Tab-separated table of C-alpha atoms in Angstrom:
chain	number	residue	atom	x	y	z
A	7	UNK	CA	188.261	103.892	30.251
A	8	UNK	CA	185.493	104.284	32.178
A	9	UNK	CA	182.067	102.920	32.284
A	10	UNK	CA	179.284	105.467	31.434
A	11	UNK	CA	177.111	104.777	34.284
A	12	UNK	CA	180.224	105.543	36.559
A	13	UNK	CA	180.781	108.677	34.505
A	14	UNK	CA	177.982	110.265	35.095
A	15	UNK	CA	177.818	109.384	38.592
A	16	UNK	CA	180.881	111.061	39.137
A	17	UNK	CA	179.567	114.609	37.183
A	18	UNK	CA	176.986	113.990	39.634
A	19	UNK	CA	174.893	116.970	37.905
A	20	UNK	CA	177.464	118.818	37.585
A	21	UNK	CA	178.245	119.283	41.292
A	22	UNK	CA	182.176	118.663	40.409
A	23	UNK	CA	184.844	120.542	40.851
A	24	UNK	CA	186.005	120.437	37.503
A	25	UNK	CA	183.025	120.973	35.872
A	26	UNK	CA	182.759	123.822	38.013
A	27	UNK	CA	186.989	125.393	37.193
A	28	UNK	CA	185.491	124.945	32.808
A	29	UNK	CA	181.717	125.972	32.989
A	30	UNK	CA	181.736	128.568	36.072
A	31	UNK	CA	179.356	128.092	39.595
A	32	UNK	CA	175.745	128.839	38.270
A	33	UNK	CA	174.099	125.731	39.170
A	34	UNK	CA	171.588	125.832	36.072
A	35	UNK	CA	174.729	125.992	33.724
A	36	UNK	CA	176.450	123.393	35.488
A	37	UNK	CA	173.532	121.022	35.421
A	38	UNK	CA	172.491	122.130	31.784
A	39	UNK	CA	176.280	121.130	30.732
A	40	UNK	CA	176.315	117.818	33.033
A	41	UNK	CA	173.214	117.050	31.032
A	42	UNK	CA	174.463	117.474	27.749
A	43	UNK	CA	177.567	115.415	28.431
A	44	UNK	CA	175.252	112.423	29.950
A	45	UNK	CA	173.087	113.212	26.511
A	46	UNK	CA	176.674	112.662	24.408
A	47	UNK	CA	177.499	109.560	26.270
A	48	UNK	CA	173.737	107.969	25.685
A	49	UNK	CA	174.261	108.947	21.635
A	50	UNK	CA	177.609	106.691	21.939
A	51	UNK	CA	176.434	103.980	23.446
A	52	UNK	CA	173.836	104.179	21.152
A	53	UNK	CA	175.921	104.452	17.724
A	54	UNK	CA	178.743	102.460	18.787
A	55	UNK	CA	177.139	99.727	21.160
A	56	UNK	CA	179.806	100.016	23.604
A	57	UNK	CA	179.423	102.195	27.561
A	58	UNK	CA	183.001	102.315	28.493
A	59	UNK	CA	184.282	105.653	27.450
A	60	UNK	CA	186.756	108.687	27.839
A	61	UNK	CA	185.403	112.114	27.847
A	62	UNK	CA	187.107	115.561	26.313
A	63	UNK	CA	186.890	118.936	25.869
A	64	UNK	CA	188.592	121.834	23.722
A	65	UNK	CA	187.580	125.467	24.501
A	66	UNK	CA	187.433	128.277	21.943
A	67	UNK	CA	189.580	130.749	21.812
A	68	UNK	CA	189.408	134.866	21.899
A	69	UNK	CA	192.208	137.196	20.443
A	70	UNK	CA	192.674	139.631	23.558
A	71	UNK	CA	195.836	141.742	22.223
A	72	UNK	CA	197.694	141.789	19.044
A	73	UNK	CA	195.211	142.613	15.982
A	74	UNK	CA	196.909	141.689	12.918
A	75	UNK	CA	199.936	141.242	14.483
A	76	UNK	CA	200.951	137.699	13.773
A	77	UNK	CA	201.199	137.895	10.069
A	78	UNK	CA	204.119	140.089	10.249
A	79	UNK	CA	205.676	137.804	12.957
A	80	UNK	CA	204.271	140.192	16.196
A	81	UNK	CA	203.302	139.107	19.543
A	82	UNK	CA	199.193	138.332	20.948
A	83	UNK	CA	197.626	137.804	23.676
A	84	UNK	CA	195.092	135.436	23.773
A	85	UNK	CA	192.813	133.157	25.876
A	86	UNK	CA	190.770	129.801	26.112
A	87	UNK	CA	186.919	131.007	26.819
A	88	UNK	CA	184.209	128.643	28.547
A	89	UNK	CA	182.824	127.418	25.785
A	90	UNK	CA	183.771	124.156	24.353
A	91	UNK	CA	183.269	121.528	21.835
A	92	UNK	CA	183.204	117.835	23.946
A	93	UNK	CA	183.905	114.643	23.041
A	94	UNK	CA	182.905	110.757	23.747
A	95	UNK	CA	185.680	108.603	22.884
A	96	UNK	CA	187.222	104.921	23.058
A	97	UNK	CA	189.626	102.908	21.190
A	98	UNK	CA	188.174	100.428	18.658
A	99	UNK	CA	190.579	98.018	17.495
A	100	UNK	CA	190.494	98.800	14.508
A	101	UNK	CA	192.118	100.805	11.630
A	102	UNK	CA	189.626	103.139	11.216
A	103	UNK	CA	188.325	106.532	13.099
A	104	UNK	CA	184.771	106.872	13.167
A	105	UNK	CA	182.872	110.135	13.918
A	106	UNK	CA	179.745	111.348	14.480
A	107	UNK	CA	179.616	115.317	15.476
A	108	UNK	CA	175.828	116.431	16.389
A	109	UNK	CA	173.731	117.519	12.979
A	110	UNK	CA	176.736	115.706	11.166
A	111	UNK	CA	176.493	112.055	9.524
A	112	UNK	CA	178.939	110.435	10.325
A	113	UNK	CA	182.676	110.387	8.834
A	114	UNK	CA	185.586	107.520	8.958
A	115	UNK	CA	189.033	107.608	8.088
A	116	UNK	CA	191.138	105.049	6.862
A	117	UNK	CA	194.511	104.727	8.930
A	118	UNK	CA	196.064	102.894	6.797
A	119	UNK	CA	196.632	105.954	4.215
A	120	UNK	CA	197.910	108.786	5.404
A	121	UNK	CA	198.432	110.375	1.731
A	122	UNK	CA	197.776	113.937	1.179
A	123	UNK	CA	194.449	114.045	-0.722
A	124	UNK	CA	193.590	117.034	-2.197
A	125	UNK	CA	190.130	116.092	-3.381
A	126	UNK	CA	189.560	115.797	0.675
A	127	UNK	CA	190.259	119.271	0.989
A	128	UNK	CA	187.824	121.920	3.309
A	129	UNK	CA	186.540	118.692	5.134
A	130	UNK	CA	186.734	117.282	9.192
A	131	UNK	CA	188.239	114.223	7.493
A	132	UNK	CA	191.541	115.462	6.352
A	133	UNK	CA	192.036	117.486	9.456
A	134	UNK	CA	191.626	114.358	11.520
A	135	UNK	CA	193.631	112.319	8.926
A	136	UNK	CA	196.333	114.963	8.908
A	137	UNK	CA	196.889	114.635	12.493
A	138	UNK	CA	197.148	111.320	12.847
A	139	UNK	CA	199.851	111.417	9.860
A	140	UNK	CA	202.005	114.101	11.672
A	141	UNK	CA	201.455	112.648	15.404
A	142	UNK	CA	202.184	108.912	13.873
A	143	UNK	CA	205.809	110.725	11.845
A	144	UNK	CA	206.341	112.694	15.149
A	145	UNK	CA	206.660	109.253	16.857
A	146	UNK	CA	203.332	108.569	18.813
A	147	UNK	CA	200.927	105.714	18.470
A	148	UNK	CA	197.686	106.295	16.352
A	149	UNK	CA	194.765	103.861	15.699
A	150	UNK	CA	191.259	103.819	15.189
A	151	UNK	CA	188.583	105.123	17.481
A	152	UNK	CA	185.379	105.993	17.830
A	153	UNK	CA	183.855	109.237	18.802
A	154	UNK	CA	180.706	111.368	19.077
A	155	UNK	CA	181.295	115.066	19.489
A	156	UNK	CA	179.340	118.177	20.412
A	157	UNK	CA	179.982	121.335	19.897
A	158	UNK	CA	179.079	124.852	21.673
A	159	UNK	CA	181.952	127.486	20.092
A	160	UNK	CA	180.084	128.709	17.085
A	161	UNK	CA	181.376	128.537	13.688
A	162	UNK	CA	181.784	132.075	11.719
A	163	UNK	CA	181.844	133.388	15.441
A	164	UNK	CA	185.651	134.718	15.965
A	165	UNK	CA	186.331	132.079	18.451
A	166	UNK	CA	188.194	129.487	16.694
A	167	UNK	CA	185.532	126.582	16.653
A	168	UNK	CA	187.587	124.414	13.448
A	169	UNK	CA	191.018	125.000	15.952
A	170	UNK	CA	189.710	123.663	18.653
A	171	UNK	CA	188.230	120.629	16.941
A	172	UNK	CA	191.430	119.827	16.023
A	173	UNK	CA	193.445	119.924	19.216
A	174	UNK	CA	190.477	117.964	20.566
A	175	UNK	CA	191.396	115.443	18.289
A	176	UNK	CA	194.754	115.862	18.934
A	177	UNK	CA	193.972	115.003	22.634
A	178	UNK	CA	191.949	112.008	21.467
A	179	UNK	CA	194.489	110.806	20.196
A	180	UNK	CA	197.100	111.560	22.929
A	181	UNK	CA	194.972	109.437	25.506
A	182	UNK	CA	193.799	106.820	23.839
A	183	UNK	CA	196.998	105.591	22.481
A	184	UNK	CA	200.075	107.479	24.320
A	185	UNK	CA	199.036	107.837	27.887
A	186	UNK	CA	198.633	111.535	27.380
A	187	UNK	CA	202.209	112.195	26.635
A	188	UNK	CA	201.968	114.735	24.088
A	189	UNK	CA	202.711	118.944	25.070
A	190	UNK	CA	200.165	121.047	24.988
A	191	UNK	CA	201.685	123.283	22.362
A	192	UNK	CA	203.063	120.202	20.369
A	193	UNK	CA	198.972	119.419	19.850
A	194	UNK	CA	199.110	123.329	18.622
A	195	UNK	CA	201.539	122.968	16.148
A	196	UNK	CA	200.554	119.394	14.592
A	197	UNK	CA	196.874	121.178	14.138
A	198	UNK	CA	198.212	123.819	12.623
A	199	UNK	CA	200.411	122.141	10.308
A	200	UNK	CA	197.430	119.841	9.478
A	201	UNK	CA	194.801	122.455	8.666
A	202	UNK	CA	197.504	123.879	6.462
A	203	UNK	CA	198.416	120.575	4.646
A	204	UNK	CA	195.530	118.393	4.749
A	205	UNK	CA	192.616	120.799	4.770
A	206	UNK	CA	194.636	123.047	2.508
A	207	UNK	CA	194.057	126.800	4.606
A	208	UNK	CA	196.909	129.099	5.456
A	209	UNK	CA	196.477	129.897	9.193
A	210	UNK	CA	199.090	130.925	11.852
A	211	UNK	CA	199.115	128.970	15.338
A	212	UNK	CA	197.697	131.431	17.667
A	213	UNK	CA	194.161	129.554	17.180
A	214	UNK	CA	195.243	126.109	18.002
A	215	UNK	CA	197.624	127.325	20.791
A	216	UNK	CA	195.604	128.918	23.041
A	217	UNK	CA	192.717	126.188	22.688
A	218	UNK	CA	195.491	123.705	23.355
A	219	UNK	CA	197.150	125.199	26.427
A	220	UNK	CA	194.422	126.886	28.152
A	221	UNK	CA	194.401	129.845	30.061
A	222	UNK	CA	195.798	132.851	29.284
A	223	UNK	CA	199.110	133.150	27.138
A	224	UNK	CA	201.218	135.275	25.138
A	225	UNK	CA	202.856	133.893	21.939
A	226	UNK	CA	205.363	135.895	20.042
A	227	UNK	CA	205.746	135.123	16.474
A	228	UNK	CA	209.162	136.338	15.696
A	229	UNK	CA	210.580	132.928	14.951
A	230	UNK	CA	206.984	131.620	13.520
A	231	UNK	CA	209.078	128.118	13.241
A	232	UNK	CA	209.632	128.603	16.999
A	233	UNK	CA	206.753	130.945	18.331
A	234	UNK	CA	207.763	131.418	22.087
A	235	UNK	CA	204.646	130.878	24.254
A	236	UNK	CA	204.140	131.989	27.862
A	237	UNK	CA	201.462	131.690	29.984
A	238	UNK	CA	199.844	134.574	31.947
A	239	UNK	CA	199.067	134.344	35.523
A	240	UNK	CA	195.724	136.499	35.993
A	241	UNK	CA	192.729	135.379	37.337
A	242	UNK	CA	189.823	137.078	35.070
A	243	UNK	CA	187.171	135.904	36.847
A	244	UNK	CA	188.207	137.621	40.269
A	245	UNK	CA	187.932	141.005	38.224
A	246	UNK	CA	183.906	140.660	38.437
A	247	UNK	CA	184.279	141.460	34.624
A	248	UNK	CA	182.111	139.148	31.873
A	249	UNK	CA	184.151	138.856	28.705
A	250	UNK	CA	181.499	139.610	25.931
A	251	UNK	CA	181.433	138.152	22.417
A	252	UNK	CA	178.970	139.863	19.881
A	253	UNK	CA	178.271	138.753	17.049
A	254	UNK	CA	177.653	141.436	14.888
A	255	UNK	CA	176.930	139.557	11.329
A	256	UNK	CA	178.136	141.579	8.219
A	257	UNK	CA	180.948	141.404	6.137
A	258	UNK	CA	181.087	140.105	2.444
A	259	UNK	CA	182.307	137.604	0.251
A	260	UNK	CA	183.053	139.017	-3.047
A	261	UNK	CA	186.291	139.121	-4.696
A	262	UNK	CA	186.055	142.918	-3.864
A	263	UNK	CA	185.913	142.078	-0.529
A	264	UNK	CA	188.211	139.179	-0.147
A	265	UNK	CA	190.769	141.663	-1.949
A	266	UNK	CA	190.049	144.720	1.063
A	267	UNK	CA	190.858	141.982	3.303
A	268	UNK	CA	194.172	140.710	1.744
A	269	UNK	CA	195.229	143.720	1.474
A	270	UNK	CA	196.000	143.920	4.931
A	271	UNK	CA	199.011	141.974	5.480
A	272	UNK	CA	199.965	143.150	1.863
A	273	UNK	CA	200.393	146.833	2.698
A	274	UNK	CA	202.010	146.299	6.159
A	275	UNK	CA	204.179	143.791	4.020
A	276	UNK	CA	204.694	146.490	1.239
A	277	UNK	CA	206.057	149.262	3.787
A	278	UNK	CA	208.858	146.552	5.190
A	279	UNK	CA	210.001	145.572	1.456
A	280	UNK	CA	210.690	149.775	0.909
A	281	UNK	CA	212.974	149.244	4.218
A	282	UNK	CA	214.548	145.899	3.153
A	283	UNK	CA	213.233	143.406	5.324
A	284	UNK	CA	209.526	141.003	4.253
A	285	UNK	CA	207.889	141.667	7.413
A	286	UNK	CA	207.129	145.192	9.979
A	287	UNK	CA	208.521	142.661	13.237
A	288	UNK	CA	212.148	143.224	11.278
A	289	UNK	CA	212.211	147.344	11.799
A	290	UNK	CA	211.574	150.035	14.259
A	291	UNK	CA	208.450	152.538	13.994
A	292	UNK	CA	211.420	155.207	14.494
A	293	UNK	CA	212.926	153.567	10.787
A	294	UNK	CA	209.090	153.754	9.394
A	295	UNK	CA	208.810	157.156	10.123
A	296	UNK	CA	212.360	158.538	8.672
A	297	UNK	CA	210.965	156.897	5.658
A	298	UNK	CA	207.778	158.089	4.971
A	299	UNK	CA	208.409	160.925	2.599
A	300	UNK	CA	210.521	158.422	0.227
A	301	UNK	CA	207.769	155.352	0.331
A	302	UNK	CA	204.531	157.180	0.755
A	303	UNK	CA	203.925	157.735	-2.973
A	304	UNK	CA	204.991	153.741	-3.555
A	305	UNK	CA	203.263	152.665	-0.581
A	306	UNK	CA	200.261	154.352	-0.335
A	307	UNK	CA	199.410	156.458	3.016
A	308	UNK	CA	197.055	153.894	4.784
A	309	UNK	CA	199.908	151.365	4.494
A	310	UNK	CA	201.800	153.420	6.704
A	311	UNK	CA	199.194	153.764	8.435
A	312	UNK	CA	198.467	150.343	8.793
A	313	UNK	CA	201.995	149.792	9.656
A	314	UNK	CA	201.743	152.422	12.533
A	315	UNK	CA	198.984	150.314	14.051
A	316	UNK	CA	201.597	147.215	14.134
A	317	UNK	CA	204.180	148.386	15.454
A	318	UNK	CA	201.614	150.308	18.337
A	319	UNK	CA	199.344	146.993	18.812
A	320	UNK	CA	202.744	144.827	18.837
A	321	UNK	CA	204.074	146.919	21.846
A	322	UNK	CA	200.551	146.646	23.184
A	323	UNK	CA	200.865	143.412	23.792
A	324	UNK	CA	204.110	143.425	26.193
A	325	UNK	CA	202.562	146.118	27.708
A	326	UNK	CA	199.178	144.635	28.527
A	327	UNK	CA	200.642	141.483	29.577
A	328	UNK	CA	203.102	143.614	32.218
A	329	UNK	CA	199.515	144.974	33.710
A	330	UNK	CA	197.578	141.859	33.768
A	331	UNK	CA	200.995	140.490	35.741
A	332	UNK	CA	201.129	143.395	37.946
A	333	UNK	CA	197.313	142.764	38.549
A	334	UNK	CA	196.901	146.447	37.647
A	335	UNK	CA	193.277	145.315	35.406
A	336	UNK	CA	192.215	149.056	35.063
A	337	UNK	CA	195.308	150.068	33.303
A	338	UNK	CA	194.535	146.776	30.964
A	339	UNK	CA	191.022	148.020	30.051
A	340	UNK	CA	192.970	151.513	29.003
A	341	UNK	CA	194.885	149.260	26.561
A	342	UNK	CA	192.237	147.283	24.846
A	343	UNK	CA	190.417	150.514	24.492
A	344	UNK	CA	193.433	152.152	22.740
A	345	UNK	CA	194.004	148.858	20.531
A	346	UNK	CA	190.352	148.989	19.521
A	347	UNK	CA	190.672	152.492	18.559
A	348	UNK	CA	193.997	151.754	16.186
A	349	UNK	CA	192.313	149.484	14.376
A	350	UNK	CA	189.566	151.582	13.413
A	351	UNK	CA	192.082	154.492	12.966
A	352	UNK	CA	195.084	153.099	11.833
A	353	UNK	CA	194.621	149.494	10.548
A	354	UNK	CA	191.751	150.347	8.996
A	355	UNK	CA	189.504	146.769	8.959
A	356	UNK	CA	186.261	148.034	10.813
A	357	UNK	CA	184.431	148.425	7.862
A	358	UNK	CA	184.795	147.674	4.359
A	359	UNK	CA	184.611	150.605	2.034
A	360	UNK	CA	183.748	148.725	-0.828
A	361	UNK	CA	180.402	148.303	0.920
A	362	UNK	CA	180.540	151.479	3.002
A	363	UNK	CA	176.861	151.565	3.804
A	364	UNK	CA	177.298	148.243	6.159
A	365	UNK	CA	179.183	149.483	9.019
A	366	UNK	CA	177.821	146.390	11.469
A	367	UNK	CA	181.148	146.647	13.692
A	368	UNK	CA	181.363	150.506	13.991
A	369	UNK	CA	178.271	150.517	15.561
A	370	UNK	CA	178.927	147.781	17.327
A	371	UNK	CA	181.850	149.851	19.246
A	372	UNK	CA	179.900	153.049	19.199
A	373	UNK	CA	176.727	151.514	21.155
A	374	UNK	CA	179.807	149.278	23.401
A	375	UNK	CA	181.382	152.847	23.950
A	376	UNK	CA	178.073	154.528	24.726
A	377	UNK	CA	177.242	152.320	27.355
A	378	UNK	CA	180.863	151.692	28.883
A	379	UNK	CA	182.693	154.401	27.999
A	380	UNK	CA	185.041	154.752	31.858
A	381	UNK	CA	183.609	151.554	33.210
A	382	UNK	CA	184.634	149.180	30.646
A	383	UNK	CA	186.941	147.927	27.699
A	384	UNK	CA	185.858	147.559	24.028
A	385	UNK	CA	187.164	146.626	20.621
A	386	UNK	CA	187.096	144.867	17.407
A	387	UNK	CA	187.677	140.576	17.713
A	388	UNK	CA	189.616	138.918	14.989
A	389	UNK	CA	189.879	139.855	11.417
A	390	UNK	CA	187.211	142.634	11.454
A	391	UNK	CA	184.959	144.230	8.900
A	392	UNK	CA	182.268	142.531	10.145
A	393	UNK	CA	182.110	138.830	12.563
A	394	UNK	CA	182.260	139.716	16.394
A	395	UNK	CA	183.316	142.484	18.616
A	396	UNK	CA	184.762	142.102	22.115
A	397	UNK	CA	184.134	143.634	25.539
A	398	UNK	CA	184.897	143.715	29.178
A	399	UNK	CA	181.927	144.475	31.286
A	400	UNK	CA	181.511	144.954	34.846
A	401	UNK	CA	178.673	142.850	36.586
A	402	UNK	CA	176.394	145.746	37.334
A	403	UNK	CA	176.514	147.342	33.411
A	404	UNK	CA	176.267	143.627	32.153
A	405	UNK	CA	172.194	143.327	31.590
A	406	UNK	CA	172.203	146.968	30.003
A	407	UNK	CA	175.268	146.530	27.846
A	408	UNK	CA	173.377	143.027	26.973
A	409	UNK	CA	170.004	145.032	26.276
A	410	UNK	CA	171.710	147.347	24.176
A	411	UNK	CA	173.365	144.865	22.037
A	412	UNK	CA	170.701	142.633	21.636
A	413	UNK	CA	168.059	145.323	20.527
A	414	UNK	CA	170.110	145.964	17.123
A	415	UNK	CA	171.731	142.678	16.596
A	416	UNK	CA	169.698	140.088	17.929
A	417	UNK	CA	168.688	138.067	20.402
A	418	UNK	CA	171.372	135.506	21.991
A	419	UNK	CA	174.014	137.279	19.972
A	420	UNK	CA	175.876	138.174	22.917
A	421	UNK	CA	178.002	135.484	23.878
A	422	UNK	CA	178.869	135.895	27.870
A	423	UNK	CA	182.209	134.039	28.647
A	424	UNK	CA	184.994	133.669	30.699
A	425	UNK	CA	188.627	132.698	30.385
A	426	UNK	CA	189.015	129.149	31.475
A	427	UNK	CA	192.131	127.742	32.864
A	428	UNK	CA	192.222	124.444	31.246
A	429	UNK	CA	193.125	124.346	27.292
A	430	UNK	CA	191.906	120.627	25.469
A	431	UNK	CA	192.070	118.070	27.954
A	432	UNK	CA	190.808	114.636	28.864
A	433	UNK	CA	188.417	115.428	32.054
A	434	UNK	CA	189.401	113.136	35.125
A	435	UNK	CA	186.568	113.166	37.388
């Protein structure tokens, strides 16, 4: 623990190294986010009486390679971007976490039962409940703390902001009560399990992983009890490339909807069952293709389609990881271009043709391809049919391809990051 006064002495501004290796080197970012972090700490103080503190932070996340890949047990490639939710934090002595996230009232949780309650489902307190039951049956301490968090990764926005509030508390948790001791991708896999038990949503661990661990990394889903997950040494930033996030708005929420999206892990599903196996990770493209004039009428044709796109983006992946390793970045742009264009080809979840008229992410990528088409990299982010799309941008195309974006979308709706190295951590400044 540390006293707050000491704290922010030591961000001094944000003239810190640290602050500089999770927020970048412009000095009116860096004092803007050494500002908001002395802001957090005054709210504490202020709620909780009490100026000696620990500080956090969780980045979001970005799917790089690997759309739609993980349902059928493939491989991504993913990365921790520069923005963050943070956190004030100290033990109380108590039983009971306290709370208080910025625009939020407070929330508590009772230690003392860690029962499943589905009544609690959908809310921040069985998440944070949920971990502490699977860190306390894992073996670690828990107890009660209290916390005020902030939080800059935008919710709806592609970029994982309810993972990495939960591997932030995961950290919390880690600190205050077991020295830090717990693995980066052990804080993954207990937020996983407790978004899908206590907050009662199906999700896969790429999320949580790559806002625990940081950096880039590849995780391959083949065993999903076991995903194997490998880090990727490449230094983004050297590239002189801005990783872009746009949020493009759209998509619907009808049952019509809902059912277009479903239905893409269905059909990819549906072509494996006519080969004898549940998921597309269990057979060979070469095996799809001898098959196609025996399932196509069962199947449907944008199945196999759809199933095409797997087995390309899940090669993708190994491939775009070799190139990143083999600092050979131009051959990586080729890549996410090609992935972008199998999902609008193949996989088929650019646009929803239930509501055909809104096509929000194919012009999205048609005004991203105008403006970098040979300089640059562009695709869909995440589950498509509307929500974000991604792009790499060099430095001297980034106001244009900014301009352009903005003029049909909106202002501040491009989201300039960067891949950070550090996953959730407890900053020691």
């Amino acid at each position: 623990m540390a006293k707050i006064s000491a704290l922010i002495e030591k961000i001094n501004g944000g003239n810190n190294p640290l602050f500089q290796e999770l927020y970048g080197v412009d000095a009116v970012v860096l004092k803007e986010q050494a500002d908001r972090y002395a802001d957090l700490m005054a709210e504490f103080e202020k709620t909780y009486s009490s100026d000696n503190v620990e500080l956090f932070s969780s980045p979001g996340r970005t799917e790089i390679g690997g759309n739609h890949t993980d349902h059928n047990y493939g491989r991504v490639l993913a990365g921790a971007v520069n923005l963050d939710n943070i956190a004030v934090a100290a033990a109380n002595g108590t039983n009971t976490i306290r709370i208080k996230s910025a625009g939020y009232p407070e929330f508590q949780v009772d230690l003392s039962s860690l029962e499943i309650d589905e009544s609690q489902f959908y809310t921040s307190s069985s998440l944070v409940k949920g971990i502490c039951a699977k860190m306390k049956e894992n073996g670690y301490e828990i107890g009660g703390f209290d916390a005020c968090i902030e939080g800059r990764v935008p919710k709806g926005s592609g970029l994982s902001s309810s993972a990495s509030f939960e591997v932030l508390i995961g950290a919390i948790v880690s600190h205050l009560f077991n020295d830090g001791k717990m693995g980066a991708v052990e804080n993954a896999i207990i937020g996983q399990w407790s978004e899908n038990n206590f907050f009662g949503k199906p999700c896969g661990l790429m999320d949580q992983t790559a806002c625990s661990v940081g950096g880039l990394i590849t995780i391959d889903f083949e065993d999903p009890s076991k995903p194997i997950v490998k880090e990727v040494d490449f230094d983004f930033v050297s590239t002189g490339f801005s990783l872009v996030i746009t949020d493009v708005g759209g998509g619907h929420y009808d049952a019509a909807s809902q059912a277009e999206y479903a239905s893409l892990p269905t059909e990819m599903k549906a072509v494996a069952a006519e080969l004898g196996v549940d998921v597309l990770r269990k057979v060979t493209l070469e095996q799809i293709v001898e098959k196609i004039p025996e399932i196509r009428e069962k199947t449907g044709d944008r199945a196999i389609l759809r199933a095409y796109h797997f087995q390309g983006d899940n090669q993708r992946v190994v491939d775009q990881v070799a190139a990143l390793e083999n600092n050979d970045f131009d051959a990586f742009l080729k890549m996410v271009v090609e992935s972008g264009y199998s999902s609008y080809m193949y996989n088929q979840n650019i646009f929803d043709v239930v509501h055909k008229d809104d096509q929000v992410v194919s012009l999205a990528l048609a005004l991203s391809e105008m403006v970098l088409k040979g300089k640059g990299a562009w695709r869909v982010h995440g589950g498509g049919f509307g929500g974000t799309i991604q792009a790499f941008v060099p430095q001297d195309l980034l106001e244009e391809y900014t301009k352009t974006l903005e003029h049909v979308y909106g202002e501040g709706k491009c989201h300039k990051l960067f891949i950070r190295a550090k996953g959730s951590i407890k900053l020691e400044l």
